[in-house]
Amino acid sequence: MESSLDRIGRPWGGRTPYGRHEPWPTRVDTYLEDGVGPDSVQRWVQAASILHSDGDAMDIAVVDGRMVGVRGRSVDRVNRGRLGPKDLFGWQANASPDRLTGPLVRRGGKLVASDWDTAMDLVVNRSRELLDGRGPGSVGFYTSGQLFLEEYYTLAVLAKAGIGTNHLDGNTRLCTATAAEALKESFGCDGQPGSYDDIDHADVIALFGHNIAETQPVQWMRMLDRLEGADPPRLVCVDPRPTRVARAAAVHLAPRVGTNVALLNALLHEVIRTDRVDHDYVEAHTVGFEELAARVEDCTPEWAARICDVPAARIEEAAELLGTADRLLSTVLQGVYQSHQATAAAVQVNNLHLIRGMLGRPGAGVLQMNGQPTAQNTRECGADGDLPGFRNWQNDAHVADLASVWNVEPGTIPHYGPPTHAMQMFRYAEQGSIRMLWISGTNPAVSLPELARIRSILAQERLFVVVQDLFMTETTALADVVLPAATWGEKTGTFTNADRTVHLSDKAVEPPGGARSDLDIFLDYAARMDFRDKDGAPLIGWHDPESAFEAWKRCSAGRPCDYTGLTYDRLRGGSGVQWPCDEQAPDGTPRLYTEGINWAHPDVCEDYGKDLVTGAADSAVEYRSLNPDGKAMLKAAAYLPPHEEPDGTYPFQLTTGRTLYHFHTRTKTGRAPQLRAAAPDVWVEMAAADAGRLGFAEGDLVEVRTPRGALRGRLRITGLRPGVVFVPFHYGYWDTPSGTGPDEGTPPRAANETTVTDWDPASKQPLFKTAAAAVTLVRRGDGQVAPAPTTTASAPSVEGAARPTAGGPAAYAWQSAEAARTAREDAS
Ligand SMILES: Nc1nc2c(c(=O)[nH]1)N[C@H]1C(S)=C(S)[C@@H](COP(=O)(O)OP(=O)(O)OC[C@H]3O[C@@H](n4cnc5c(=O)[nH]c(N)nc54)[C@H](O)[C@@H]3O)O[C@H]1N2
Ligand SMILES: Nc1nc2c(c(=O)[nH]1)N[C@H]1C(S)=C(S)[C@@H](COP(=O)(O)OP(=O)(O)OC[C@H]3O[C@@H](n4cnc5c(=O)[nH]c(N)nc54)[C@H](O)[C@@H]3O)O[C@H]1N2
Ligand SMILES: [Mo]
């Protein structure tokens, strides 16, 4: 039975209900462009989604060397055939006529068309000049969570052992630095403990600052299917906005923005007070319980209710669910990670699981989520500054081990201090010690906080900026050299989703014009720089994706993220596989820590931990005395108020985030007609009570102002927490008259005009979720409505206040509830 649905208007498609402990049924979603039927598709090429961290497996339909659609892969453990709206429609951006097809270089102040030799020579000459004149600390690399594993590994080797710089980080700093840090703080090592399969088994699912319905829509379909099946789970949602998750929750807590630690401490207080503690587990596997219990002793629900402004009774209800769950699954994302106490809060969720012994069993797991599709690889390959394979930069044995993998002297690999985080790299560029910044796969002129500052840093004459992208963006506009990249669908490689599932994504079509894969660009640079190992052989001995993967396998051997059991062949045809995958676990590993904590011993841990308040790094000696046997660490934290609180001038709490239909700075989703039409421009969300008090109406043009800057958007009145304003951060300027930033003809609209340069002390993740703002009227809407979707958290509080979001015939996609075509795919 197949049916066709408007997947803009019905983003989660039809239901396939299933009961607890049953397997999630298959449903294959297919979208083919107008005029193409399944029979006319010449090849289906295996891939996985690159527009969120879910890892939805799909096949790309190809006709005459052109992508014409996508179909979910029913054999895959992650999505069992389902696709979300961005998966279904986003691929169309690949064929956009404004793709970059050749390098550009700056001449006389203007970017002009060039060729690869000229552009690469410029980059190489500048690199050499800087290395000779100022040393490796003058060169920085700022990469992504959207390239492939093979590319990050190559970049990490060339930056650390080739250039020898400590200035290498990803936009993962803005994204999942806190996930990594919280896992290191609790378990001594990065690595996601849980599995998406836990959704099938949990009786309580708690989501902390995670709008999964919009940001991982396929796993939300899974939760929806369980909610409609036998023995459904109860959801706990902590989010100030009325997300779809909040509306489906048994308990929804909408706290004041930036108060997660207070709330979590109260939840821990209740679990301990009512003695829902698994004392055997705590005794066997943890250290620090006494300090934690003492820290939360006074954190009663009444105390937290005053700070968070949610009823104490609601906190008690949530604690009752968390405390009595038989299998608890928790997920954590940006509502926690992009806050001033990001790591402290995320760690309290780990603590909840540890004291309840809710780990390493089906349904009992924690998912410190990733956001970007390949952020896991940025981290494990060391392209976020950490050492590859979760090695510890403070542990000389780990550095020596890595040096032997690379055949370099240990002193070649910078480990004199912590890796430079992205916010610090931009500071160094501002101050002039970094003189060359190579940006790949990220658009900081829209995504970093305080954009006026970022634009001025990137525009400096003395800073040589290289940007590697698919399109002209707000960031390429400020570059000295622009390198045109081939992307997903045009190159082969692997990447790993938030639950450690490794997928292979094959090349389906040729890249446009002279665009080259990021891997080829990095390999070309390494060859031109002539980087050598200690015996004079080329430092980088691989030449294509598969040989890069094999090299990475050697680096990952024996590490927590062991890939040695995987090959490209193994990843073709069937499902993705969860690491570690090695001789002991040839089919991969569904859950970590099933038999206790195994990567926290002082000799093996990735990190000795940090002070959650100051961020100061602990030493090996301190770690060994705290945790000699390598158990999980229960780290307590006192609540601290947000750094910027509302006052008379800036009376609102400003928070920013996402909508279902767009990805980040929209370079892809803004070029997919169905997605673009669903959410065409920025808007500002406000609670009905606040709008009423100020006399604002739906569709009024308002200005949101903070001490950093302002933006303008139309008002959407929703059911969000009074006192909060929300702005989606997707809208930059590439599709406005100015193309690059606000000017006389283009009013400011990017959320990050207003956000603050400030970060969590432990993870260094910037605070996109907590600021104070003023909102003023610019112009009456006079019947206009905000360009915000109605299917999502931005739904108007008054039904019918805006026309329902719909995609029409252009958005119809097929879905089959049967286990449809699972044939081995033609990837030739
Ligand atoms: N559609 C879509 N999906 C995406 C992406 C995308 O751009 N678009 N990006 C991907 C990436 S890289 C990421 S990182 C993820 C992010 O995925 P999410 O974290 O789910 O998305 P956000 O909208 O950034 O933030 C989630 C929620 O945090 C809430 N929040 C704000 N302040 C607080 C607070 O103080 N406490 C709590 N508890 N909650 C708060 C917001 O109301 C919001 O609903 O999404 C991934 N998936
Ligand atoms: N205010 C606010 N700001 C935020 C956030 C927030 O919630 N609020 N969230 C933060 C988070 S979690 C994230 S992840 C960041 C995301 O911020 P960015 O990483 O800046 O956003 P993207 O639009 O994904 O930028 C990716 C760029 O890489 C290009 N690209 C895509 N594929 C490829 C490829 O294969 N190769 C190359 N070379 N380029 C490619 C795209 O065209 C695009 O220009 O934003 C952060 N900023
Ligand atoms: Mo992210």
mmCIF file of N, CA and C in Angstrom, residues 505-559:
data_model
loop_
_atom_site.group_PDB
_atom_site.id
_atom_site.type_symbol
_atom_site.label_atom_id
_atom_site.label_comp_id
_atom_site.label_asym_id
_atom_site.label_seq_id
_atom_site.Cartn_x
_atom_site.Cartn_y
_atom_site.Cartn_z
ATOM 1 N N SER A 505 28.468 7.108 2.332
ATOM 2 C CA SER A 505 27.693 7.926 1.397
ATOM 3 C C SER A 505 28.473 7.969 0.095
ATOM 4 N N ASP A 506 27.881 7.386 -0.944
ATOM 5 C CA ASP A 506 28.608 7.239 -2.197
ATOM 6 C C ASP A 506 28.380 8.419 -3.127
ATOM 7 N N LYS A 507 29.325 8.577 -4.043
ATOM 8 C CA LYS A 507 29.197 9.604 -5.073
ATOM 9 C C LYS A 507 28.116 9.192 -6.061
ATOM 10 N N ALA A 508 27.155 10.073 -6.295
ATOM 11 C CA ALA A 508 26.065 9.761 -7.222
ATOM 12 C C ALA A 508 26.227 10.493 -8.550
ATOM 13 N N VAL A 509 26.707 11.726 -8.481
ATOM 14 C CA VAL A 509 26.824 12.545 -9.697
ATOM 15 C C VAL A 509 28.144 13.297 -9.663
ATOM 16 N N GLU A 510 28.534 13.865 -10.782
ATOM 17 C CA GLU A 510 29.747 14.677 -10.845
ATOM 18 C C GLU A 510 29.493 16.038 -10.206
ATOM 19 N N PRO A 511 30.507 16.606 -9.538
ATOM 20 C CA PRO A 511 30.344 17.976 -9.031
ATOM 21 C C PRO A 511 30.286 18.960 -10.190
ATOM 22 N N PRO A 512 29.727 20.147 -9.947
ATOM 23 C CA PRO A 512 29.622 21.134 -11.038
ATOM 24 C C PRO A 512 30.983 21.724 -11.392
ATOM 25 N N GLY A 513 31.234 21.896 -12.643
ATOM 26 C CA GLY A 513 32.426 22.588 -13.131
ATOM 27 C C GLY A 513 33.698 22.083 -12.494
ATOM 28 N N GLY A 514 34.489 23.009 -11.963
ATOM 29 C CA GLY A 514 35.775 22.656 -11.387
ATOM 30 C C GLY A 514 35.743 22.427 -9.884
ATOM 31 N N ALA A 515 34.546 22.269 -9.296
ATOM 32 C CA ALA A 515 34.474 22.038 -7.846
ATOM 33 C C ALA A 515 35.164 20.727 -7.496
ATOM 34 N N ARG A 516 35.876 20.704 -6.361
ATOM 35 C CA ARG A 516 36.596 19.504 -5.929
ATOM 36 C C ARG A 516 36.208 19.162 -4.501
ATOM 37 N N SER A 517 36.288 17.874 -4.190
ATOM 38 C CA SER A 517 35.909 17.462 -2.833
ATOM 39 C C SER A 517 36.871 18.082 -1.835
ATOM 40 N N ASP A 518 36.386 18.267 -0.606
ATOM 41 C CA ASP A 518 37.234 18.808 0.457
ATOM 42 C C ASP A 518 38.458 17.922 0.650
ATOM 43 N N LEU A 519 38.265 16.615 0.501
ATOM 44 C CA LEU A 519 39.410 15.708 0.647
ATOM 45 C C LEU A 519 40.472 16.011 -0.405
ATOM 46 N N ASP A 520 40.048 16.144 -1.654
ATOM 47 C CA ASP A 520 41.024 16.434 -2.715
ATOM 48 C C ASP A 520 41.727 17.755 -2.464
ATOM 49 N N ILE A 521 41.003 18.733 -1.953
ATOM 50 C CA ILE A 521 41.626 20.042 -1.699
ATOM 51 C C ILE A 521 42.680 19.913 -0.594
ATOM 52 N N PHE A 522 42.322 19.225 0.489
ATOM 53 C CA PHE A 522 43.289 19.065 1.588
ATOM 54 C C PHE A 522 44.505 18.242 1.135
ATOM 55 N N LEU A 523 44.251 17.191 0.362
ATOM 56 C CA LEU A 523 45.371 16.361 -0.113
ATOM 57 C C LEU A 523 46.281 17.171 -1.040
ATOM 58 N N ASP A 524 45.679 17.971 -1.881
ATOM 59 C CA ASP A 524 46.450 18.806 -2.798
ATOM 60 C C ASP A 524 47.326 19.783 -2.008
ATOM 61 N N TYR A 525 46.733 20.401 -0.992
ATOM 62 C CA TYR A 525 47.494 21.341 -0.152
ATOM 63 C C TYR A 525 48.665 20.621 0.532
ATOM 64 N N ALA A 526 48.401 19.441 1.095
ATOM 65 C CA ALA A 526 49.457 18.697 1.797
ATOM 66 C C ALA A 526 50.587 18.358 0.830
ATOM 67 N N ALA A 527 50.220 17.990 -0.406
ATOM 68 C CA ALA A 527 51.249 17.635 -1.393
ATOM 69 C C ALA A 527 52.056 18.871 -1.774
ATOM 70 N N ARG A 528 51.363 19.981 -2.014
ATOM 71 C CA ARG A 528 52.090 21.206 -2.391
ATOM 72 C C ARG A 528 52.973 21.707 -1.251
ATOM 73 N N MET A 529 52.513 21.503 -0.005
ATOM 74 C CA MET A 529 53.334 21.922 1.146
ATOM 75 C C MET A 529 54.464 20.917 1.398
ATOM 76 N N ASP A 530 54.349 19.760 0.785
ATOM 77 C CA ASP A 530 55.374 18.722 0.896
ATOM 78 C C ASP A 530 55.647 18.331 2.357
ATOM 79 N N PHE A 531 54.549 18.099 3.106
ATOM 80 C CA PHE A 531 54.692 17.669 4.496
ATOM 81 C C PHE A 531 55.303 16.265 4.545
ATOM 82 N N ARG A 532 56.281 16.093 5.427
ATOM 83 C CA ARG A 532 57.001 14.809 5.510
ATOM 84 C C ARG A 532 56.929 14.229 6.917
ATOM 85 N N ASP A 533 57.053 12.907 7.023
ATOM 86 C CA ASP A 533 57.156 12.288 8.352
ATOM 87 C C ASP A 533 58.625 12.293 8.782
ATOM 88 N N LYS A 534 58.922 11.625 9.907
ATOM 89 C CA LYS A 534 60.290 11.788 10.430
ATOM 90 C C LYS A 534 61.330 11.031 9.610
ATOM 91 N N ASP A 535 60.866 10.130 8.724
ATOM 92 C CA ASP A 535 61.817 9.429 7.851
ATOM 93 C C ASP A 535 61.853 10.026 6.445
ATOM 94 N N GLY A 536 61.209 11.139 6.279
ATOM 95 C CA GLY A 536 61.260 11.797 4.979
ATOM 96 C C GLY A 536 60.216 11.324 3.975
ATOM 97 N N ALA A 537 59.354 10.399 4.401
ATOM 98 C CA ALA A 537 58.272 9.956 3.508
ATOM 99 C C ALA A 537 57.124 10.959 3.599
ATOM 100 N N PRO A 538 56.247 10.973 2.592
ATOM 101 C CA PRO A 538 55.102 11.891 2.684
ATOM 102 C C PRO A 538 54.324 11.650 3.982
ATOM 103 N N LEU A 539 53.996 12.735 4.681
ATOM 104 C CA LEU A 539 53.257 12.626 5.943
ATOM 105 C C LEU A 539 51.902 11.964 5.705
ATOM 106 N N ILE A 540 51.281 12.331 4.600
ATOM 107 C CA ILE A 540 49.953 11.805 4.289
ATOM 108 C C ILE A 540 50.105 10.858 3.109
ATOM 109 N N GLY A 541 49.938 9.558 3.389
ATOM 110 C CA GLY A 541 50.218 8.562 2.369
ATOM 111 C C GLY A 541 48.992 8.084 1.623
ATOM 112 N N TRP A 542 47.854 8.694 1.881
ATOM 113 C CA TRP A 542 46.643 8.226 1.212
ATOM 114 C C TRP A 542 46.250 9.182 0.101
ATOM 115 N N HIS A 543 45.363 8.712 -0.775
ATOM 116 C CA HIS A 543 45.118 9.478 -1.991
ATOM 117 C C HIS A 543 43.647 9.546 -2.371
ATOM 118 N N ASP A 544 42.791 8.793 -1.669
ATOM 119 C CA ASP A 544 41.369 8.841 -2.006
ATOM 120 C C ASP A 544 40.575 8.483 -0.755
ATOM 121 N N PRO A 545 39.220 8.549 -0.833
ATOM 122 C CA PRO A 545 38.439 8.328 0.384
ATOM 123 C C PRO A 545 38.724 6.975 1.045
ATOM 124 N N GLU A 546 38.761 5.926 0.258
ATOM 125 C CA GLU A 546 38.899 4.606 0.880
ATOM 126 C C GLU A 546 40.261 4.437 1.538
ATOM 127 N N SER A 547 41.321 4.941 0.901
ATOM 128 C CA SER A 547 42.637 4.815 1.542
ATOM 129 C C SER A 547 42.724 5.724 2.770
ATOM 130 N N ALA A 548 42.016 6.847 2.756
ATOM 131 C CA ALA A 548 41.966 7.707 3.945
ATOM 132 C C ALA A 548 41.243 6.980 5.075
ATOM 133 N N PHE A 549 40.166 6.279 4.735
ATOM 134 C CA PHE A 549 39.410 5.517 5.738
ATOM 135 C C PHE A 549 40.291 4.436 6.355
ATOM 136 N N GLU A 550 41.056 3.759 5.524
ATOM 137 C CA GLU A 550 41.950 2.707 6.028
ATOM 138 C C GLU A 550 43.005 3.309 6.966
ATOM 139 N N ALA A 551 43.491 4.493 6.623
ATOM 140 C CA ALA A 551 44.474 5.156 7.491
ATOM 141 C C ALA A 551 43.836 5.513 8.832
ATOM 142 N N TRP A 552 42.622 6.025 8.787
ATOM 143 C CA TRP A 552 41.907 6.360 10.019
ATOM 144 C C TRP A 552 41.686 5.109 10.872
ATOM 145 N N LYS A 553 41.382 3.993 10.235
ATOM 146 C CA LYS A 553 41.173 2.757 10.995
ATOM 147 C C LYS A 553 42.402 2.436 11.840
ATOM 148 N N ARG A 554 43.591 2.621 11.261
ATOM 149 C CA ARG A 554 44.811 2.343 12.029
ATOM 150 C C ARG A 554 44.920 3.295 13.220
ATOM 151 N N CYS A 555 44.495 4.535 13.031
ATOM 152 C CA CYS A 555 44.575 5.520 14.119
ATOM 153 C C CYS A 555 43.538 5.217 15.204
ATOM 154 N N SER A 556 42.421 4.607 14.805
ATOM 155 C CA SER A 556 41.332 4.337 15.760
ATOM 156 C C SER A 556 41.512 3.004 16.485
ATOM 157 N N ALA A 557 42.469 2.198 16.035
ATOM 158 C CA ALA A 557 42.609 0.836 16.583
ATOM 159 C C ALA A 557 42.844 0.870 18.084
ATOM 160 N N GLY A 558 42.043 0.110 18.806
ATOM 161 C CA GLY A 558 42.212 0.023 20.252
ATOM 162 C C GLY A 558 41.666 1.212 21.015
ATOM 163 N N ARG A 559 41.134 2.178 20.297
ATOM 164 C CA ARG A 559 40.546 3.354 20.932
ATOM 165 C C ARG A 559 39.045 3.129 21.121
#
